[in-house]
Every structure is written in C-alpha cells, then in structure tokens.
mmCIF file of C-alpha atoms in Angstrom:
data_model
loop_
_atom_site.group_PDB
_atom_site.id
_atom_site.type_symbol
_atom_site.label_atom_id
_atom_site.label_comp_id
_atom_site.label_asym_id
_atom_site.label_seq_id
_atom_site.Cartn_x
_atom_site.Cartn_y
_atom_site.Cartn_z
ATOM 1 C CA MET A 9 139.777 123.334 337.690
ATOM 2 C CA LEU A 10 138.508 123.713 334.129
ATOM 3 C CA GLN A 11 137.666 127.271 333.065
ATOM 4 C CA VAL A 12 135.508 127.748 329.976
ATOM 5 C CA TYR A 13 134.828 131.154 328.447
ATOM 6 C CA LEU A 14 131.552 131.767 326.600
ATOM 7 C CA VAL A 15 131.043 134.448 323.940
ATOM 8 C CA ARG A 16 127.950 135.421 322.017
ATOM 9 C CA HIS A 17 128.575 136.323 318.360
ATOM 10 C CA GLY A 18 128.907 139.922 317.201
ATOM 11 C CA GLU A 19 126.049 142.058 315.941
ATOM 12 C CA THR A 20 124.539 140.870 312.657
ATOM 13 C CA VAL A 21 122.545 142.532 309.907
ATOM 14 C CA TRP A 22 119.413 140.794 311.186
ATOM 15 C CA ASN A 23 120.084 141.756 314.821
ATOM 16 C CA ALA A 24 120.100 145.387 313.724
ATOM 17 C CA ALA A 25 116.970 144.879 311.593
ATOM 18 C CA ARG A 26 115.157 142.939 314.376
ATOM 19 C CA ARG A 27 114.705 139.790 312.309
ATOM 20 C CA ILE A 28 114.511 136.338 313.875
ATOM 21 C CA GLN A 29 117.649 134.331 313.074
ATOM 22 C CA GLY A 30 117.554 130.974 314.827
ATOM 23 C CA GLN A 31 119.575 128.576 312.694
ATOM 24 C CA SER A 32 119.222 130.742 309.606
ATOM 25 C CA ASP A 33 122.163 133.030 309.083
ATOM 26 C CA SER A 34 123.055 136.678 308.711
ATOM 27 C CA ALA A 35 126.451 138.280 308.281
ATOM 28 C CA LEU A 36 128.159 140.353 310.939
ATOM 29 C CA THR A 37 127.768 144.084 310.562
ATOM 30 C CA GLU A 38 130.841 146.324 310.571
ATOM 31 C CA LYS A 39 130.048 146.952 314.227
ATOM 32 C CA GLY A 40 129.820 143.199 314.841
ATOM 33 C CA GLU A 41 133.294 142.668 313.408
ATOM 34 C CA TYR A 42 134.589 145.473 315.629
ATOM 35 C CA GLN A 43 132.961 143.894 318.676
ATOM 36 C CA ALA A 44 134.646 140.577 317.881
ATOM 37 C CA ARG A 45 138.028 142.318 317.670
ATOM 38 C CA GLN A 46 137.375 143.875 321.062
ATOM 39 C CA VAL A 47 136.642 140.442 322.547
ATOM 40 C CA GLY A 48 139.881 139.209 321.005
ATOM 41 C CA GLU A 49 141.805 141.999 322.705
ATOM 42 C CA ARG A 50 140.050 141.240 326.004
ATOM 43 C CA VAL A 51 140.913 137.520 326.004
ATOM 44 C CA ARG A 52 144.301 137.691 324.264
ATOM 45 C CA SER A 53 146.192 137.469 327.572
ATOM 46 C CA LEU A 54 143.968 134.818 329.199
ATOM 47 C CA GLY A 55 145.801 131.820 327.799
ATOM 48 C CA ILE A 56 142.985 130.597 325.543
ATOM 49 C CA THR A 57 144.073 127.303 323.975
ATOM 50 C CA HIS A 58 141.002 126.333 321.939
ATOM 51 C CA VAL A 59 138.267 128.367 320.231
ATOM 52 C CA ILE A 60 135.218 126.186 319.604
ATOM 53 C CA SER A 61 132.317 127.657 317.645
ATOM 54 C CA SER A 62 128.821 126.988 316.424
ATOM 55 C CA ASP A 63 129.053 126.198 312.727
ATOM 56 C CA LEU A 64 126.745 129.052 311.703
ATOM 57 C CA GLY A 65 128.401 131.870 309.786
ATOM 58 C CA ARG A 66 127.936 134.629 312.347
ATOM 59 C CA THR A 67 129.547 132.614 315.119
ATOM 60 C CA ARG A 68 132.243 131.193 312.873
ATOM 61 C CA ARG A 69 133.328 134.674 311.789
ATOM 62 C CA THR A 70 133.316 135.931 315.384
ATOM 63 C CA ALA A 71 135.392 132.902 316.400
ATOM 64 C CA GLU A 72 137.913 133.430 313.605
ATOM 65 C CA ILE A 73 138.579 136.981 314.750
ATOM 66 C CA ILE A 74 138.992 135.909 318.384
ATOM 67 C CA ALA A 75 141.164 132.915 317.494
ATOM 68 C CA ASP A 76 143.446 135.108 315.412
ATOM 69 C CA ALA A 77 144.021 137.337 318.452
ATOM 70 C CA CYS A 78 144.711 134.286 320.631
ATOM 71 C CA GLY A 79 146.988 132.534 318.154
ATOM 72 C CA CYS A 80 144.942 129.360 317.873
ATOM 73 C CA GLY A 81 142.586 127.720 315.401
ATOM 74 C CA VAL A 82 138.798 127.287 315.334
ATOM 75 C CA THR A 83 136.930 124.008 315.803
ATOM 76 C CA LEU A 84 133.264 123.886 314.732
ATOM 77 C CA ASP A 85 130.586 122.153 316.804
ATOM 78 C CA ALA A 86 126.983 122.148 315.532
ATOM 79 C CA ARG A 87 125.739 121.501 319.082
ATOM 80 C CA LEU A 88 126.535 125.162 319.833
ATOM 81 C CA ARG A 89 123.978 126.389 317.278
ATOM 82 C CA GLU A 90 121.169 128.749 318.220
ATOM 83 C CA LEU A 91 117.691 127.432 318.997
ATOM 84 C CA ASN A 92 115.869 126.237 315.891
ATOM 85 C CA MET A 93 112.983 128.714 315.674
ATOM 86 C CA GLY A 94 111.025 126.840 313.036
ATOM 87 C CA VAL A 95 108.503 128.678 310.906
ATOM 88 C CA LEU A 96 109.454 132.078 312.374
ATOM 89 C CA GLU A 97 113.055 132.076 311.183
ATOM 90 C CA GLN A 98 113.999 135.014 308.958
ATOM 91 C CA ARG A 99 110.825 136.915 309.934
ATOM 92 C CA PRO A 100 110.942 140.544 311.155
ATOM 93 C CA ILE A 101 109.730 140.577 314.762
ATOM 94 C CA ASP A 102 107.366 143.452 314.014
ATOM 95 C CA SER A 103 105.654 141.424 311.254
ATOM 96 C CA LEU A 104 104.424 138.575 313.455
ATOM 97 C CA SER A 105 100.721 137.890 313.782
ATOM 98 C CA GLU A 106 99.154 137.641 317.236
ATOM 99 C CA GLN A 107 99.381 133.835 317.061
ATOM 100 C CA GLU A 108 102.996 133.899 315.875
ATOM 101 C CA GLU A 109 103.987 136.322 318.619
ATOM 102 C CA ALA A 110 102.321 134.002 321.148
ATOM 103 C CA TRP A 111 104.499 131.140 319.860
ATOM 104 C CA ARG A 112 107.605 133.308 320.215
ATOM 105 C CA ARG A 113 106.674 134.372 323.749
ATOM 106 C CA THR A 114 106.517 130.736 324.892
ATOM 107 C CA LEU A 115 110.312 130.686 324.572
ATOM 108 C CA LEU A 116 110.638 133.597 326.998
ATOM 109 C CA ASP A 117 107.833 133.444 329.552
ATOM 110 C CA GLY A 118 108.357 130.127 331.322
ATOM 111 C CA THR A 119 105.965 127.988 329.276
ATOM 112 C CA VAL A 120 106.972 124.395 330.077
ATOM 113 C CA ASP A 121 106.583 122.959 326.591
ATOM 114 C CA GLY A 122 107.206 126.144 324.623
ATOM 115 C CA ARG A 123 108.141 125.535 321.009
ATOM 116 C CA ILE A 124 107.642 127.325 317.701
ATOM 117 C CA PRO A 125 106.070 125.010 315.084
ATOM 118 C CA GLU A 126 108.774 123.040 313.238
ATOM 119 C CA GLY A 127 111.290 124.328 315.795
ATOM 120 C CA GLU A 128 113.149 123.044 318.818
ATOM 121 C CA SER A 129 112.254 123.053 322.501
ATOM 122 C CA LEU A 130 114.414 124.752 325.092
ATOM 123 C CA ALA A 131 114.974 121.374 326.776
ATOM 124 C CA GLU A 132 116.383 119.982 323.529
ATOM 125 C CA LEU A 133 118.583 123.041 323.210
ATOM 126 C CA ALA A 134 119.844 122.654 326.785
ATOM 127 C CA ALA A 135 120.720 118.987 326.230
ATOM 128 C CA ARG A 136 122.974 119.657 323.243
ATOM 129 C CA MET A 137 124.559 122.740 324.822
ATOM 130 C CA HIS A 138 125.509 120.694 327.899
ATOM 131 C CA GLN A 139 126.967 118.025 325.610
ATOM 132 C CA ALA A 140 129.117 120.652 323.900
ATOM 133 C CA LEU A 141 130.266 122.098 327.223
ATOM 134 C CA ASN A 142 131.080 118.697 328.705
ATOM 135 C CA ALA A 143 133.081 117.826 325.583
ATOM 136 C CA CYS A 144 135.679 120.260 326.945
ATOM 137 C CA PHE A 145 136.679 117.491 329.379
ATOM 138 C CA ASP A 146 138.111 115.643 326.366
ATOM 139 C CA LEU A 147 140.637 118.411 325.697
ATOM 140 C CA PRO A 148 144.225 117.993 326.933
ATOM 141 C CA ALA A 149 144.904 118.726 330.582
ATOM 142 C CA GLY A 150 145.523 122.399 331.204
ATOM 143 C CA SER A 151 143.364 123.562 328.292
ATOM 144 C CA ARG A 152 141.441 126.814 328.542
ATOM 145 C CA PRO A 153 138.705 126.769 325.870
ATOM 146 C CA LEU A 154 136.472 129.548 324.623
ATOM 147 C CA LEU A 155 133.083 128.660 323.116
ATOM 148 C CA VAL A 156 131.333 130.982 320.653
ATOM 149 C CA SER A 157 127.580 130.533 320.500
ATOM 150 C CA HIS A 158 124.281 132.450 320.523
ATOM 151 C CA GLY A 159 122.064 134.464 322.841
ATOM 152 C CA ILE A 160 119.268 132.020 323.641
ATOM 153 C CA ALA A 161 121.617 129.029 323.558
ATOM 154 C CA LEU A 162 124.064 130.542 326.041
ATOM 155 C CA GLY A 163 121.264 131.875 328.221
ATOM 156 C CA VAL A 164 119.733 128.421 328.532
ATOM 157 C CA LEU A 165 123.130 126.874 329.244
ATOM 158 C CA ILE A 166 123.993 129.332 332.008
ATOM 159 C CA GLY A 167 120.500 129.195 333.469
ATOM 160 C CA THR A 168 120.485 125.425 333.695
ATOM 161 C CA LEU A 169 123.956 125.412 335.260
ATOM 162 C CA LEU A 170 122.443 127.628 337.957
ATOM 163 C CA GLY A 171 119.741 125.017 338.517
ATOM 164 C CA LEU A 172 116.886 126.627 336.590
ATOM 165 C CA PRO A 173 114.773 124.543 334.217
ATOM 166 C CA ALA A 174 115.489 125.068 330.538
ATOM 167 C CA HIS A 175 112.068 126.675 330.081
ATOM 168 C CA ALA A 176 112.561 129.218 332.900
ATOM 169 C CA GLU A 177 111.589 132.807 332.166
ATOM 170 C CA ARG A 178 114.332 134.479 330.179
ATOM 171 C CA ARG A 179 115.904 137.043 332.527
ATOM 172 C CA LEU A 180 119.601 136.895 331.639
ATOM 173 C CA ARG A 181 120.629 139.455 329.017
ATOM 174 C CA LEU A 182 123.595 138.353 326.921
ATOM 175 C CA ARG A 183 124.358 141.110 324.452
ATOM 176 C CA ASN A 184 126.350 140.726 321.255
ATOM 177 C CA CYS A 185 129.963 139.808 322.067
ATOM 178 C CA SER A 186 129.306 139.602 325.797
ATOM 179 C CA LEU A 187 131.773 137.440 327.729
ATOM 180 C CA SER A 188 130.851 134.846 330.364
ATOM 181 C CA ARG A 189 132.858 132.210 332.223
ATOM 182 C CA VAL A 190 131.928 128.914 333.844
ATOM 183 C CA ASP A 191 134.260 126.787 335.954
ATOM 184 C CA HIS A 192 134.181 123.095 336.798
ATOM 185 C CA GLN A 193 135.572 122.759 340.299
ATOM 186 C CA GLN A 194 135.397 121.267 343.753
ATOM 187 C CA SER A 195 134.773 123.858 346.436
ATOM 188 C CA ALA A 196 134.093 123.791 350.164
ATOM 189 C CA TRP A 197 131.501 126.555 349.752
ATOM 190 C CA LEU A 198 129.876 125.894 346.368
ATOM 191 C CA ALA A 199 128.081 122.948 344.807
ATOM 192 C CA GLN A 200 130.414 120.492 343.130
ATOM 193 C CA GLY A 201 130.767 120.698 339.357
ATOM 194 C CA TRP A 202 129.959 123.624 337.094
ATOM 195 C CA VAL A 203 129.634 127.089 338.648
ATOM 196 C CA VAL A 204 129.043 130.436 336.963
ATOM 197 C CA GLU A 205 131.889 132.892 337.522
ATOM 198 C CA THR A 206 130.646 135.745 335.291
ATOM 199 C CA ALA A 207 127.770 136.236 332.852
ATOM 200 C CA GLY A 208 127.126 138.808 330.158
ATOM 201 C CA ASP A 209 130.167 141.038 330.741
ATOM 202 C CA VAL A 210 130.380 143.818 328.132
ATOM 203 C CA SER A 211 132.971 146.018 329.854
ATOM 204 C CA HIS A 212 135.347 145.433 326.914
ATOM 205 C CA LEU A 213 132.918 146.998 324.410
ATOM 206 C CA ASP A 214 133.087 150.748 323.870
ATOM 207 C CA LEU A 215 129.881 151.010 321.810
ATOM 208 C CA PRO A 216 126.362 150.096 323.002
ATOM 209 C CA ALA A 217 125.518 146.477 322.175
ATOM 210 C CA LEU A 218 122.115 145.357 320.930
ATOM 211 C CA ASP A 219 120.218 142.451 322.392
ATOM 212 C CA GLU A 220 118.427 140.478 319.683
ATOM 213 C CA LEU A 221 115.008 141.220 321.201
ATOM 214 C CA GLN A 222 115.552 144.683 322.714
ATOM 215 C CA ARG A 223 117.223 147.822 321.487
#
C-alpha cells in the first residue's frame, strides 16, 4: 500500500488580507511559519521519506520547514501549483465587481465550465494534480511521500478521488497547514486504487487557522 500525505501551505500575508493568490505569491506570515513547524512536529515520526512541493514560494517555504523536521530534502513539482485564477489574481476579495465575483463563484458553486478569464478550469487543475499524485508510484518501494500544495488544488484532488467531478460544489474545507492522507490499496470492502483516509485534519494546530475564503 502506498500512503501519501497532503498538506496545504501555512497562512500567508494575502490569506490574512483576503487577497486572491492563485499562482501569484505571498510570503508566509509569522503564524504561517509556526503552523508549518507544527505540521513538522506532527509528521516527524511518520517515516516521511520525500517532501514534494508546489514550486510557489509559500508552499516551498512550508515544505522546507516540514522537510527539516523529517530529515529529508524538498523536490519541487509545478503540477502541484494552485489554480491559475487569471485576471483576479492579487485582487482583494472585497474589491471585486459584481461580474468579477460571479466569475469567482463559478469555481465554487458547481458550474460545469467555470473559469476566470485568462485562468484555468478546475478540470485542468484536476488533471495535473492527479499526474503529480500518480508520480509517487515512481518513487522507490517503501517510500512514504508528503505533498505540499494549495487549498483549491488539494480540494479538487481529494474530491475527484472520491468520485466527484472536478467542478463539484466546493464543500471540503482545507485550512492552512491542514493534513490529509490518501492511500493506494486493494481492499475487500473499498474500491480498488486511491482511497481517502483523512482530510483537513488540524488537530496539530493550537491556533485557529484561516481558510482563504472564510475567516
């Protein structure tokens, strides 16, 4: 059985300011760095062999802190990046026009072809996230990898592993530095292949965590 741990990056300056990040970048806050250290302490004893991260700065920094706790290095994979949110990147959520907010809502409300202009669809996001997850099969036998990615990206990955379409209504909350796990296995009582063991666990965090779209 292959076990893969999934971590969302720590709180960023733009998370706290309610600005849309997408594939633009914002540094971790002091709290975000602390959250990453707490994840590191949580997973230190789990036998993590590889830390694989989105190449954006906020995930890379989170991954470095976790990898240091686990005694391994960090590999970057651009397929783990957040959804490209096009013309709305870097914008404060509260500044959006009615039309812009309607574009943003198509990523959350189940719209089949939802996409922000100049951005990426959820189906495109799901395809590259599954490629990154399945690349774990190329690691040496006995590996236990941990992937560091982003809120929408991980939500779409977990949702599609559960059999939902990529555009399904967004109902899984993955807070900053939440921990999830998916297993690839053969079971007499579960579907063959990837199954979701845990999702969005924040029991290791001792301060309230922000979600990027909800305080």
